Tab-separated table of C-alpha atoms in Angstrom:
chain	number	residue	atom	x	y	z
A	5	UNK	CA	26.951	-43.096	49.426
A	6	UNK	CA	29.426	-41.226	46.989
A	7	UNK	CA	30.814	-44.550	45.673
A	8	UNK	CA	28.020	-44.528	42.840
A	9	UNK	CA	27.940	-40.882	41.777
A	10	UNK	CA	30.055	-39.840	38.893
A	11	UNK	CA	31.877	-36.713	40.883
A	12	UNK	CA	30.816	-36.671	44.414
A	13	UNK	CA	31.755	-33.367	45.924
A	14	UNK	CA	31.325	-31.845	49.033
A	15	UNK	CA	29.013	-28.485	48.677
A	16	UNK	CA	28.227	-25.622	50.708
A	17	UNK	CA	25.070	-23.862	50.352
A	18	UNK	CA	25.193	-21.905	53.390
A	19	UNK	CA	26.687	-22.037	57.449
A	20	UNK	CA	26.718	-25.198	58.280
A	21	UNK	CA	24.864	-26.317	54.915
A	22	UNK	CA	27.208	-29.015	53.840
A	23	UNK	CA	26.273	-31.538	51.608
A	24	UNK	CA	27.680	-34.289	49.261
A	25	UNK	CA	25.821	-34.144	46.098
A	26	UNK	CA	27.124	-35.517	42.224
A	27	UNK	CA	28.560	-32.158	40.120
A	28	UNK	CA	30.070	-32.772	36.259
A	29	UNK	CA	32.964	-34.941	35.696
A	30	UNK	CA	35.296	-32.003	34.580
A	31	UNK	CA	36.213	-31.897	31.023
A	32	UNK	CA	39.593	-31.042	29.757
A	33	UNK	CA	39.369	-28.097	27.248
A	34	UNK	CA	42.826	-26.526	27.454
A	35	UNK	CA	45.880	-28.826	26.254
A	36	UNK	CA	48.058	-27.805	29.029
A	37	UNK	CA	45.707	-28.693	31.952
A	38	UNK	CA	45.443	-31.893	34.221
A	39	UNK	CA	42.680	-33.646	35.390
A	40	UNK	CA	43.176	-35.315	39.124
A	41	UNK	CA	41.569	-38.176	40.900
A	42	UNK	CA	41.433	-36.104	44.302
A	43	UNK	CA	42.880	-38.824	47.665
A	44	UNK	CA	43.626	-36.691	50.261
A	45	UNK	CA	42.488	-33.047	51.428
A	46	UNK	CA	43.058	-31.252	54.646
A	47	UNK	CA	41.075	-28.583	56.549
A	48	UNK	CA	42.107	-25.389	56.654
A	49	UNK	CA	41.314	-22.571	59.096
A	50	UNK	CA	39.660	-20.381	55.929
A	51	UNK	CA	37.543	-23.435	55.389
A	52	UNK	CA	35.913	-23.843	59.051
A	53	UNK	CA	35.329	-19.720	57.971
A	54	UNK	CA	33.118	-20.774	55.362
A	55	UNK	CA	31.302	-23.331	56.949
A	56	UNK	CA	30.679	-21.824	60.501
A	57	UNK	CA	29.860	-18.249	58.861
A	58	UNK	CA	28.910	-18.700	55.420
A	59	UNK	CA	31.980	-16.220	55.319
A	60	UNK	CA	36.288	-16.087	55.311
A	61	UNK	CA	36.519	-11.816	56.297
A	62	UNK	CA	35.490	-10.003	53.306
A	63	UNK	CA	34.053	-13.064	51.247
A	64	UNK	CA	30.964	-14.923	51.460
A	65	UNK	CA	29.818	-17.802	49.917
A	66	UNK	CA	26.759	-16.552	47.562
A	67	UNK	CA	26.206	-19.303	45.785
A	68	UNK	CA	26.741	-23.277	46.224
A	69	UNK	CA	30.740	-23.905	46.274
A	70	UNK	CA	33.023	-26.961	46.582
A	71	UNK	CA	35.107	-26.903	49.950
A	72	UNK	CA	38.967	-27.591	50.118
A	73	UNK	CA	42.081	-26.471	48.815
A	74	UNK	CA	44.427	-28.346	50.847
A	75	UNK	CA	45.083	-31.473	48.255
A	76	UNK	CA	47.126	-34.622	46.422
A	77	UNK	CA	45.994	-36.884	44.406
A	78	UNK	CA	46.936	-38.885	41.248
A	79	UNK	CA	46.901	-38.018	37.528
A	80	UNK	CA	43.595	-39.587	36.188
A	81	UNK	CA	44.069	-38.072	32.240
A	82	UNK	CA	45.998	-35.457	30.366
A	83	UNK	CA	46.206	-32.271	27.527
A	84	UNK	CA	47.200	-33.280	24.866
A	85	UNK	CA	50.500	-30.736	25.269
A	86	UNK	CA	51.544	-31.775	28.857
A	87	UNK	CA	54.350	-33.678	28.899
A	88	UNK	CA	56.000	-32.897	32.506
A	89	UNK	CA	53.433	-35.255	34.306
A	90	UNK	CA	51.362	-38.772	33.080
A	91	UNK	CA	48.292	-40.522	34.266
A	92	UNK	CA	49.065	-42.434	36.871
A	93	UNK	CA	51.683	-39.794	38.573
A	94	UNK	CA	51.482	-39.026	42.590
A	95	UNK	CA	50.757	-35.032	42.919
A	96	UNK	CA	50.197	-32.488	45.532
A	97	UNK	CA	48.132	-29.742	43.642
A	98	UNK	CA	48.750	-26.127	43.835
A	99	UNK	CA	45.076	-24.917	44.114
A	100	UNK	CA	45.635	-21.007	42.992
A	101	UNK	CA	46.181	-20.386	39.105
A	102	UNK	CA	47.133	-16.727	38.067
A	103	UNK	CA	46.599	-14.733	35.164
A	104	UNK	CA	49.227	-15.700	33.037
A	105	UNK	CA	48.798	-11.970	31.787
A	106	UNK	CA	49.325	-9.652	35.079
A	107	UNK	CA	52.171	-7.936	36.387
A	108	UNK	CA	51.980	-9.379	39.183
A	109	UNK	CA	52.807	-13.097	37.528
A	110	UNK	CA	55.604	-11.708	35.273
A	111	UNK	CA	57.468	-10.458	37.742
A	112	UNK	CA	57.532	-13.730	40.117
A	113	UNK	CA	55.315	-12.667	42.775
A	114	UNK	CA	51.560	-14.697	41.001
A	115	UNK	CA	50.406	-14.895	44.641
A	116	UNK	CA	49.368	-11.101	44.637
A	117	UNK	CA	48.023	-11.507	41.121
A	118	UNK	CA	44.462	-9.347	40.988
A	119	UNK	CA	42.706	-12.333	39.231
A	120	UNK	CA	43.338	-15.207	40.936
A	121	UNK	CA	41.725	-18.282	40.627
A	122	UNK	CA	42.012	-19.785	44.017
A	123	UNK	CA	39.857	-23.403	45.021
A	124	UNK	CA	37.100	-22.589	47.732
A	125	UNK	CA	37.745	-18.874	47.077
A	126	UNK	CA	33.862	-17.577	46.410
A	127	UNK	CA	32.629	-17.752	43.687
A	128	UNK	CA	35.235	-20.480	42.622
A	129	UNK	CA	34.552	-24.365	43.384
A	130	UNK	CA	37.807	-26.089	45.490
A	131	UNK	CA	39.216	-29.503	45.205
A	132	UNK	CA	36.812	-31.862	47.855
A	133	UNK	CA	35.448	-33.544	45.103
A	134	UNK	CA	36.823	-36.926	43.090
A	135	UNK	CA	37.776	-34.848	40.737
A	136	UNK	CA	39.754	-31.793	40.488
A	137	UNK	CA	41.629	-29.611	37.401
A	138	UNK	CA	44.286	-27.579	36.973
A	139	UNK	CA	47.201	-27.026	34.314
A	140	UNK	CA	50.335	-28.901	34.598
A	141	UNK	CA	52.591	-26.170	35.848
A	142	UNK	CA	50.829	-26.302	39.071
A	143	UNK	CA	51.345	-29.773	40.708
A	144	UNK	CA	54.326	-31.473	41.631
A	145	UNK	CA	55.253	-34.618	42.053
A	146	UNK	CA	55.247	-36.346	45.267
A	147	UNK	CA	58.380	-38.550	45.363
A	148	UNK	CA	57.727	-42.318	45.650
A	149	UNK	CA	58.275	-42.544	49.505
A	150	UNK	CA	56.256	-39.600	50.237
A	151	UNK	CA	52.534	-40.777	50.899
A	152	UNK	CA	49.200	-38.647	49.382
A	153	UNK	CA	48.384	-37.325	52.831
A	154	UNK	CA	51.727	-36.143	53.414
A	155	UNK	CA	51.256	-34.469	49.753
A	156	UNK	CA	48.153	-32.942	51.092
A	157	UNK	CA	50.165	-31.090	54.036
A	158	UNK	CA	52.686	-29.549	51.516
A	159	UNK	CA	50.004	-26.677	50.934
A	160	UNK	CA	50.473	-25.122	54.617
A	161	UNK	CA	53.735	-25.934	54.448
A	162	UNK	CA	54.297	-24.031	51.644
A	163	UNK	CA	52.856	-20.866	53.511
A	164	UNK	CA	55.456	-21.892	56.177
A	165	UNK	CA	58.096	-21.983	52.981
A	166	UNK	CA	57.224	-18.943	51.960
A	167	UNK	CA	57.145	-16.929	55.071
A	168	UNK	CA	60.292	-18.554	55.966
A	169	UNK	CA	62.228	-17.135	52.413
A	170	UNK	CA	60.655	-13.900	52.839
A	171	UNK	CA	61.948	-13.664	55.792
A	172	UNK	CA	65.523	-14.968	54.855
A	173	UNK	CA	65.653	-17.290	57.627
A	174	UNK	CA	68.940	-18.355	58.042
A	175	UNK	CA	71.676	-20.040	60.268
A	176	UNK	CA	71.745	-19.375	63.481
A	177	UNK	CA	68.839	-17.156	63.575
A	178	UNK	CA	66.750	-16.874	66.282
A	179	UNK	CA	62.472	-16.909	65.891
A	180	UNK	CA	59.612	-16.924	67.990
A	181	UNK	CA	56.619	-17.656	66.241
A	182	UNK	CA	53.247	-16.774	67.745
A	183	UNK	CA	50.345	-19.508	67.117
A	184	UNK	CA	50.683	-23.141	67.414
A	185	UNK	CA	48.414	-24.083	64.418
A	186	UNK	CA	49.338	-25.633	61.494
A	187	UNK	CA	51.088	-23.080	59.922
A	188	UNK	CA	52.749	-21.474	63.272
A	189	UNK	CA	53.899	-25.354	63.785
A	190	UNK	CA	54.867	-25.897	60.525
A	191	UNK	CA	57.154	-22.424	60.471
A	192	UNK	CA	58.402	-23.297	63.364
A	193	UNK	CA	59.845	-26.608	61.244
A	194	UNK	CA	60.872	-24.751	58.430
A	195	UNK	CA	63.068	-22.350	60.065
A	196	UNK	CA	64.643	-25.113	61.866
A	197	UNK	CA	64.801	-26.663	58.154
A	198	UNK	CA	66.041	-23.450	57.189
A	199	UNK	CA	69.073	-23.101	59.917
A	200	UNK	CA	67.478	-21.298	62.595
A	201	UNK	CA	69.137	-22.341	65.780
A	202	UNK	CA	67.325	-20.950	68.359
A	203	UNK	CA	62.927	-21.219	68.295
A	204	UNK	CA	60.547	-20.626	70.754
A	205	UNK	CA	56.580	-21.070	70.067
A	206	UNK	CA	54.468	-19.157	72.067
A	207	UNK	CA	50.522	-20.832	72.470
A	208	UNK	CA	48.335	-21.433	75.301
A	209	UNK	CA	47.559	-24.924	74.766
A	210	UNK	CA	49.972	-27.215	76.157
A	211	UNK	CA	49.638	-30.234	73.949
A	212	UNK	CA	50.409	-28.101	70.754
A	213	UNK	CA	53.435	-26.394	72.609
A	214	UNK	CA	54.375	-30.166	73.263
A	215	UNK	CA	53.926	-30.799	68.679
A	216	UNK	CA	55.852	-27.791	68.416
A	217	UNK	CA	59.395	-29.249	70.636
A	218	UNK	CA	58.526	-32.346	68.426
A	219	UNK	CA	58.753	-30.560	64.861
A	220	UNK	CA	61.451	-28.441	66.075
A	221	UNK	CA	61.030	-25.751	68.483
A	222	UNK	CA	63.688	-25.554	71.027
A	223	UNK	CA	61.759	-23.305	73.371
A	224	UNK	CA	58.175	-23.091	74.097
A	225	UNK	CA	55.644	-20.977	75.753
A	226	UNK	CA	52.492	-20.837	77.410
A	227	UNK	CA	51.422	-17.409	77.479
A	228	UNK	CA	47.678	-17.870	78.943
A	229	UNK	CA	49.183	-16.993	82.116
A	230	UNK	CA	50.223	-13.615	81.067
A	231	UNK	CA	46.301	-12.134	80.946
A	232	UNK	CA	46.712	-9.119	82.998
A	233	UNK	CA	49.964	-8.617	82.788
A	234	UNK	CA	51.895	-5.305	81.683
A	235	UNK	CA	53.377	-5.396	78.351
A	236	UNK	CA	56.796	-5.091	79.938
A	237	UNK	CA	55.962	-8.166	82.481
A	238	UNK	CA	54.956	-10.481	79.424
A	239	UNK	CA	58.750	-9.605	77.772
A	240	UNK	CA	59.957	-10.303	80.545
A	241	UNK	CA	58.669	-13.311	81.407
A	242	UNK	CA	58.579	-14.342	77.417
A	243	UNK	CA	62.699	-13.284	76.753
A	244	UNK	CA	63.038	-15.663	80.054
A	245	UNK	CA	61.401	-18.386	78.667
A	246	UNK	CA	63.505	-17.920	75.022
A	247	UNK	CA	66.737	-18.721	77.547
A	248	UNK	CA	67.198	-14.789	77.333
A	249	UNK	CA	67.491	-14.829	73.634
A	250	UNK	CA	66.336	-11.773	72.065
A	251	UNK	CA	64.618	-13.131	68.933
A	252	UNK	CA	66.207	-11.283	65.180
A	253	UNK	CA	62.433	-12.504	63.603
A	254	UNK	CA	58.993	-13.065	65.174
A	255	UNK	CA	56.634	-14.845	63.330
A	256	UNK	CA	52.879	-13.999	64.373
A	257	UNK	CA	50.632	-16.454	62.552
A	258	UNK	CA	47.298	-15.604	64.866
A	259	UNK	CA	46.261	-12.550	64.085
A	260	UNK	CA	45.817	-12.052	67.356
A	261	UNK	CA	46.646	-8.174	68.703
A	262	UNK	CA	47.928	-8.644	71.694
A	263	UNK	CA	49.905	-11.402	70.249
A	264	UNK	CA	51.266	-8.474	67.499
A	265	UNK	CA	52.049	-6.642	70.183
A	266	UNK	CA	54.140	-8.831	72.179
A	267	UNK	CA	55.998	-9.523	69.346
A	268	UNK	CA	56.688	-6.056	68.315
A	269	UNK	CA	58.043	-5.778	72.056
A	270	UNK	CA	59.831	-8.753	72.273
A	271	UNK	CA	62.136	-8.350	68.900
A	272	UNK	CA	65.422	-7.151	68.868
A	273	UNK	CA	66.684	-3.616	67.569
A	274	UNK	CA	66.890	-4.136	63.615
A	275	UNK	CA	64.973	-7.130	63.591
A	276	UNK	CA	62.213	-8.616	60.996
A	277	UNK	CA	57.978	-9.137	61.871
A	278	UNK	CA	56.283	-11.202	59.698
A	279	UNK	CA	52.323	-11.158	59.431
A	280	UNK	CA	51.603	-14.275	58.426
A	281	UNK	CA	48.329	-14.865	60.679
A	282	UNK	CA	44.712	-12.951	59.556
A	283	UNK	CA	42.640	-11.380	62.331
A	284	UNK	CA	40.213	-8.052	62.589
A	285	UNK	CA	40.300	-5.689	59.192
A	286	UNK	CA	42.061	-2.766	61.934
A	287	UNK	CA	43.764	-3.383	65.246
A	288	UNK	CA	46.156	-0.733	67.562
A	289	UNK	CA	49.487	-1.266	66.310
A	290	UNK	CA	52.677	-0.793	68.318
A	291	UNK	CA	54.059	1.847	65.379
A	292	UNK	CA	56.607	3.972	67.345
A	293	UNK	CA	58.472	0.411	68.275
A	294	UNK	CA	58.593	0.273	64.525
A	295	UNK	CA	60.212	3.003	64.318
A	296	UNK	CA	62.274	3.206	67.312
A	297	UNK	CA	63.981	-0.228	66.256
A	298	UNK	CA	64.177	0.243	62.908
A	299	UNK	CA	62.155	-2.689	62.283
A	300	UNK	CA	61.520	-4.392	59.199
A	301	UNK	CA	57.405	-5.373	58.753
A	302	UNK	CA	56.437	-7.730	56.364
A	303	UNK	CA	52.708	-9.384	54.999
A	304	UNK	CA	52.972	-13.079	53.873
A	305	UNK	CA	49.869	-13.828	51.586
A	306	UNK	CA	50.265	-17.689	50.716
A	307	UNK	CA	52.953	-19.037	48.476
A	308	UNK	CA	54.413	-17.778	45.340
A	309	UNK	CA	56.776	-19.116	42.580
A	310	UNK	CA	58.743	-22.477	43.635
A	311	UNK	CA	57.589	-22.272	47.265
A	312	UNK	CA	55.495	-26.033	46.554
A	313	UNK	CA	58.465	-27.391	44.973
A	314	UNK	CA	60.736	-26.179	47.919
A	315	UNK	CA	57.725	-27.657	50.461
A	316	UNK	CA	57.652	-30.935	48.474
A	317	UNK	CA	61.437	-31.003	48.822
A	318	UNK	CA	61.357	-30.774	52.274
A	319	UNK	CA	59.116	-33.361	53.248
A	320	UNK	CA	60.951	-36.019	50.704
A	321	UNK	CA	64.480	-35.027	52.572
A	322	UNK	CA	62.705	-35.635	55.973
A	323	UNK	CA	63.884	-32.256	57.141
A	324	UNK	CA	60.411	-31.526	57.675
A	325	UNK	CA	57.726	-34.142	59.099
A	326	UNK	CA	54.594	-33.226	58.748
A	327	UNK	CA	52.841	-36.321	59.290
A	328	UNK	CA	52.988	-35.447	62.981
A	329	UNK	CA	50.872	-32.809	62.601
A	330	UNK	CA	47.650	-35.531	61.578
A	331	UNK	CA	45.111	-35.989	64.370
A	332	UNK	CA	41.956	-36.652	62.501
A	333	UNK	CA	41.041	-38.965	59.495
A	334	UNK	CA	37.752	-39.528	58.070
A	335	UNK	CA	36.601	-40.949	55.050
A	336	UNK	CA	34.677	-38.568	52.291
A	337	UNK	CA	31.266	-39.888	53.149
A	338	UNK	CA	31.968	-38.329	56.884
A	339	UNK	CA	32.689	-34.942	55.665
A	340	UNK	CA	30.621	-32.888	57.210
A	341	UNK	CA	31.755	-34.879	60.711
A	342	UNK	CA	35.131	-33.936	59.794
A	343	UNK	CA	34.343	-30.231	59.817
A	344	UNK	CA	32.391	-30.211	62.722
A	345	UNK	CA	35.354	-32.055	64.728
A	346	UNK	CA	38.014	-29.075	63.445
A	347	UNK	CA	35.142	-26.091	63.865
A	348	UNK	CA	35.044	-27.344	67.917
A	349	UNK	CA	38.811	-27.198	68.359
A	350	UNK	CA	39.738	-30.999	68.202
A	351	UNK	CA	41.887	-31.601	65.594
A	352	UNK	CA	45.596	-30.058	64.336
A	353	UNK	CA	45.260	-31.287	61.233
A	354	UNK	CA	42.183	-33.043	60.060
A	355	UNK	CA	42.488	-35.269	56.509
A	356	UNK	CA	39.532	-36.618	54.310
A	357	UNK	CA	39.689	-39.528	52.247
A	358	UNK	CA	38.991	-38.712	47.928
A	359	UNK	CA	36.005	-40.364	47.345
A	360	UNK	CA	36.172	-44.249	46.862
A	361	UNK	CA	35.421	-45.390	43.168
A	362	UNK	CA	32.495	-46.751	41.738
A	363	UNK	CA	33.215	-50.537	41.626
C-alpha cells in the first residue's frame, strides 16, 4: 500500500484514528539541514498516549500529526553547507531541535529549551513517515557494525544516558531502579555501563525482571507481592532482596507513587532520587525523608547535549545491548497493528519497518 505514495506517513487524527495517508516529500530550505530516508522507528510509551487518548498529560493532538520519534535511517540528500554527514550515511536521528537562540541552549542544557521542536510533540509532525528532516548537528552516525534498528533504540537509551550522568553514576555504586520498561531496563544497562556494581530492578512482571538480569541487573524484584504491605515491610523485604545493600541512587522510571515512595524509603542517608518516570500532575510525596536524609532529588526530562553521541557509543562498544530489548517487528503497512500490540501490553520494544520504496 505505501510502496506507491511519494511520503507515506503514519497520521493520527484522533484515539485510535491511525491512518497511512501520502504527506509532501519535505523540501530542504535551510543549508544546514538533512533530509532522511526513515528505516526503523520504535514505540514509545508517549506514543501509545497519543493514540489510546488522543492525549500525552497536558497535550492533545488537535489537529492530524505524524507518530514517532524513536528513529534511524540513512542520508537520502543534503544543505548545501553540511559537510559532517553525506547521502548515503547510517544515522540515528535526534528528533528535538532547540532554539538556537534561548538560554536554555547556550548554556548546554537545549532539553529544557521553552521552544522546542520535538517529533510527535502536538502540533509538530514526528518521524513515521519515509521521510524525515532535521539539521545536521542532530544525527549521528551509526558505526558500520551497528544495525538501523539498533540506531532506532539509541533514543531511550539516551534518556537512560542522561539520567545515568545526571546522576553521576559511578564505580561501585549501588541502584535500584523502579520500572522494567524500556527505559528502567535500559538504565539499569547504563549504570552497569557506567560502573555501578551492585543493581536491583524492581517490576512485577517476571519475564521483564528476567530482561533486566540479562542487560545487567544483578538483583531483581517482584514487588506485586508487597500490595498490602506496610511501608516498613516492603523495605524490608526489598533491602533483602538487594542482598542487604542499601542502594546510594534509586532510579524510579514509573511514575508510579507508591513506587516513589518505596524508593524514598529504601535509599540510603545522603543518597540521590532520580525522577525519570511521568505519572499524575500531583501525588503525596514522602518530603520529611527528604529532609531527614539529606537527600538529593532530581527531574530527568530526555537527553541534552552529547547524551546521543554517548548512547551511540555505547551500543558500538557492546557495553550496552539493546537489541535484547526487541520483541515486536512489523512492517510500515502494519502500523496501526503495531500500536495496538504495544497499547495491550505485549511488546518491550516494538520496531516498524520505513516504508519500502516505490520500485
Amino acid at each position: 500500500m505505501s510502496r506507491n505514495l511519494a511520503n507515506p506517513s503514519c497520521v493520527l487524527y484522533a484515539a485510535r484514528n491511525l491512518v497511512i495517508e501520502d504527506r509532501p516529500v519535505p523540501e530542504i530550505t535551510d543549508p544546514h539541514y538533512v533530509k532522511i530516508a526513515v528505516k526503523k522507528t520504535g514505540i514509545c510509551g508517549s506514543d501509545v498516549h497519543y493514540y489510546q487518548n488522543g492525549r500525552n498529560g497536558l497535550k492533545v493532538v488537535k489537529s492530524p500529526m505524524v507518530l514517532g520519534h524513536e528513529s534511524s535511517g540513512v542520508i537520502a540528500e543534503i544543505g548545501s553547507e553540511v559537510t559532517s554527514v553525506k547521502v548515503g550515511d547510517r544515522v540515528a536521528i535526534e528528533p528535538g531541535i532547540p532554539s538556537r537562540y534561548s538560554d536554555a541552549y547556550k548554556s548546554g542544557n537545549y532539553n529544557l529549551c521553552p521552544c522546542m521542536v520535538f517529533a510527535a510533540s502536538p502540533p509538530n509532525n514526528g518521524t513515521l513517515a519515509r521521510y524525515f528532516m532535521v539539521p545536521d548537528d542532530f544525527v549521528v552516525k551509526l558505526p558500520d557494525h551497528v544495525s538501523l534498528e539498533e540506531g532506532a533504540i539509541v533514543e531511550p537509551l539516551s534518556v537512560a544516558v542522561h539520567s545515568c550522568r545526571l546522576a553521576n553514576v559511578t564505580f561501585g555504586d549501588r541502584c535500584v531502579i523502579y520500572g522494567a520498561g524500556p527505559v528502567g531496563l535500559l538504565i539499569a544497562a547504563t549504570a552497569k555501563a557506567y560502573g555501578a556494581t551492585e543493581i536491583m530492578v524492581v517490576d512485577i512482571f517476571d519475564d521483564k525482571l528476567e530482561l533486566a538480569k540479562q542487560l545487567g541487573a544483578t538483583h531483581t524484584y517482584n514487588s506485586s507481592e508487597d500490595r498490602g504491605a506496610s511501608e516498613d515491610d516492603n523495605r524490608t523485604f526489598q533491602l533483602a532482596a538487594f542482598g542487604g545493600n542499601v542502594p546510594n541512587i534509586v532510579f524510579d522510571a514509573t511514575g508510579v507513587e507508591a513506587c516513589i515512595t518505596a524508593g524514598i524509603n529504601l535509599i540510603k542517608v545522603g543518597g540521590t532520587f532520580m525522577q525519570v518516570g511521568v505519572g499524575k500532575v500531583k501525588i503525596e510525596f514522602p518530603m520529611a525523608a527528604v529532609g531527614n536524609k539529606e537527600l538529593t532529588v532530581k527531574g530527568v526530562y530526555r537527553y541534552s547535549h552529547d547524551d546521543y553521541r554517548l548512547a551511540v557509543k555505547l551500543v558500538g562498544e557492546g557495553k550496552v545491548d539493546v537489541k535484547k530489548l526487541v520483541t515486536h517487528r512489523f512492517t510500515f503497512d502494519h502500523a496501526v497493528e503495531a500500536y495496538e500490540v504495544v497499547s495491550q501490553g505485549r511488546a518491550v520494544k516494538c520496531i516498524i519497518d520505513g516504508p519500502e520504496d516505490a520500485e
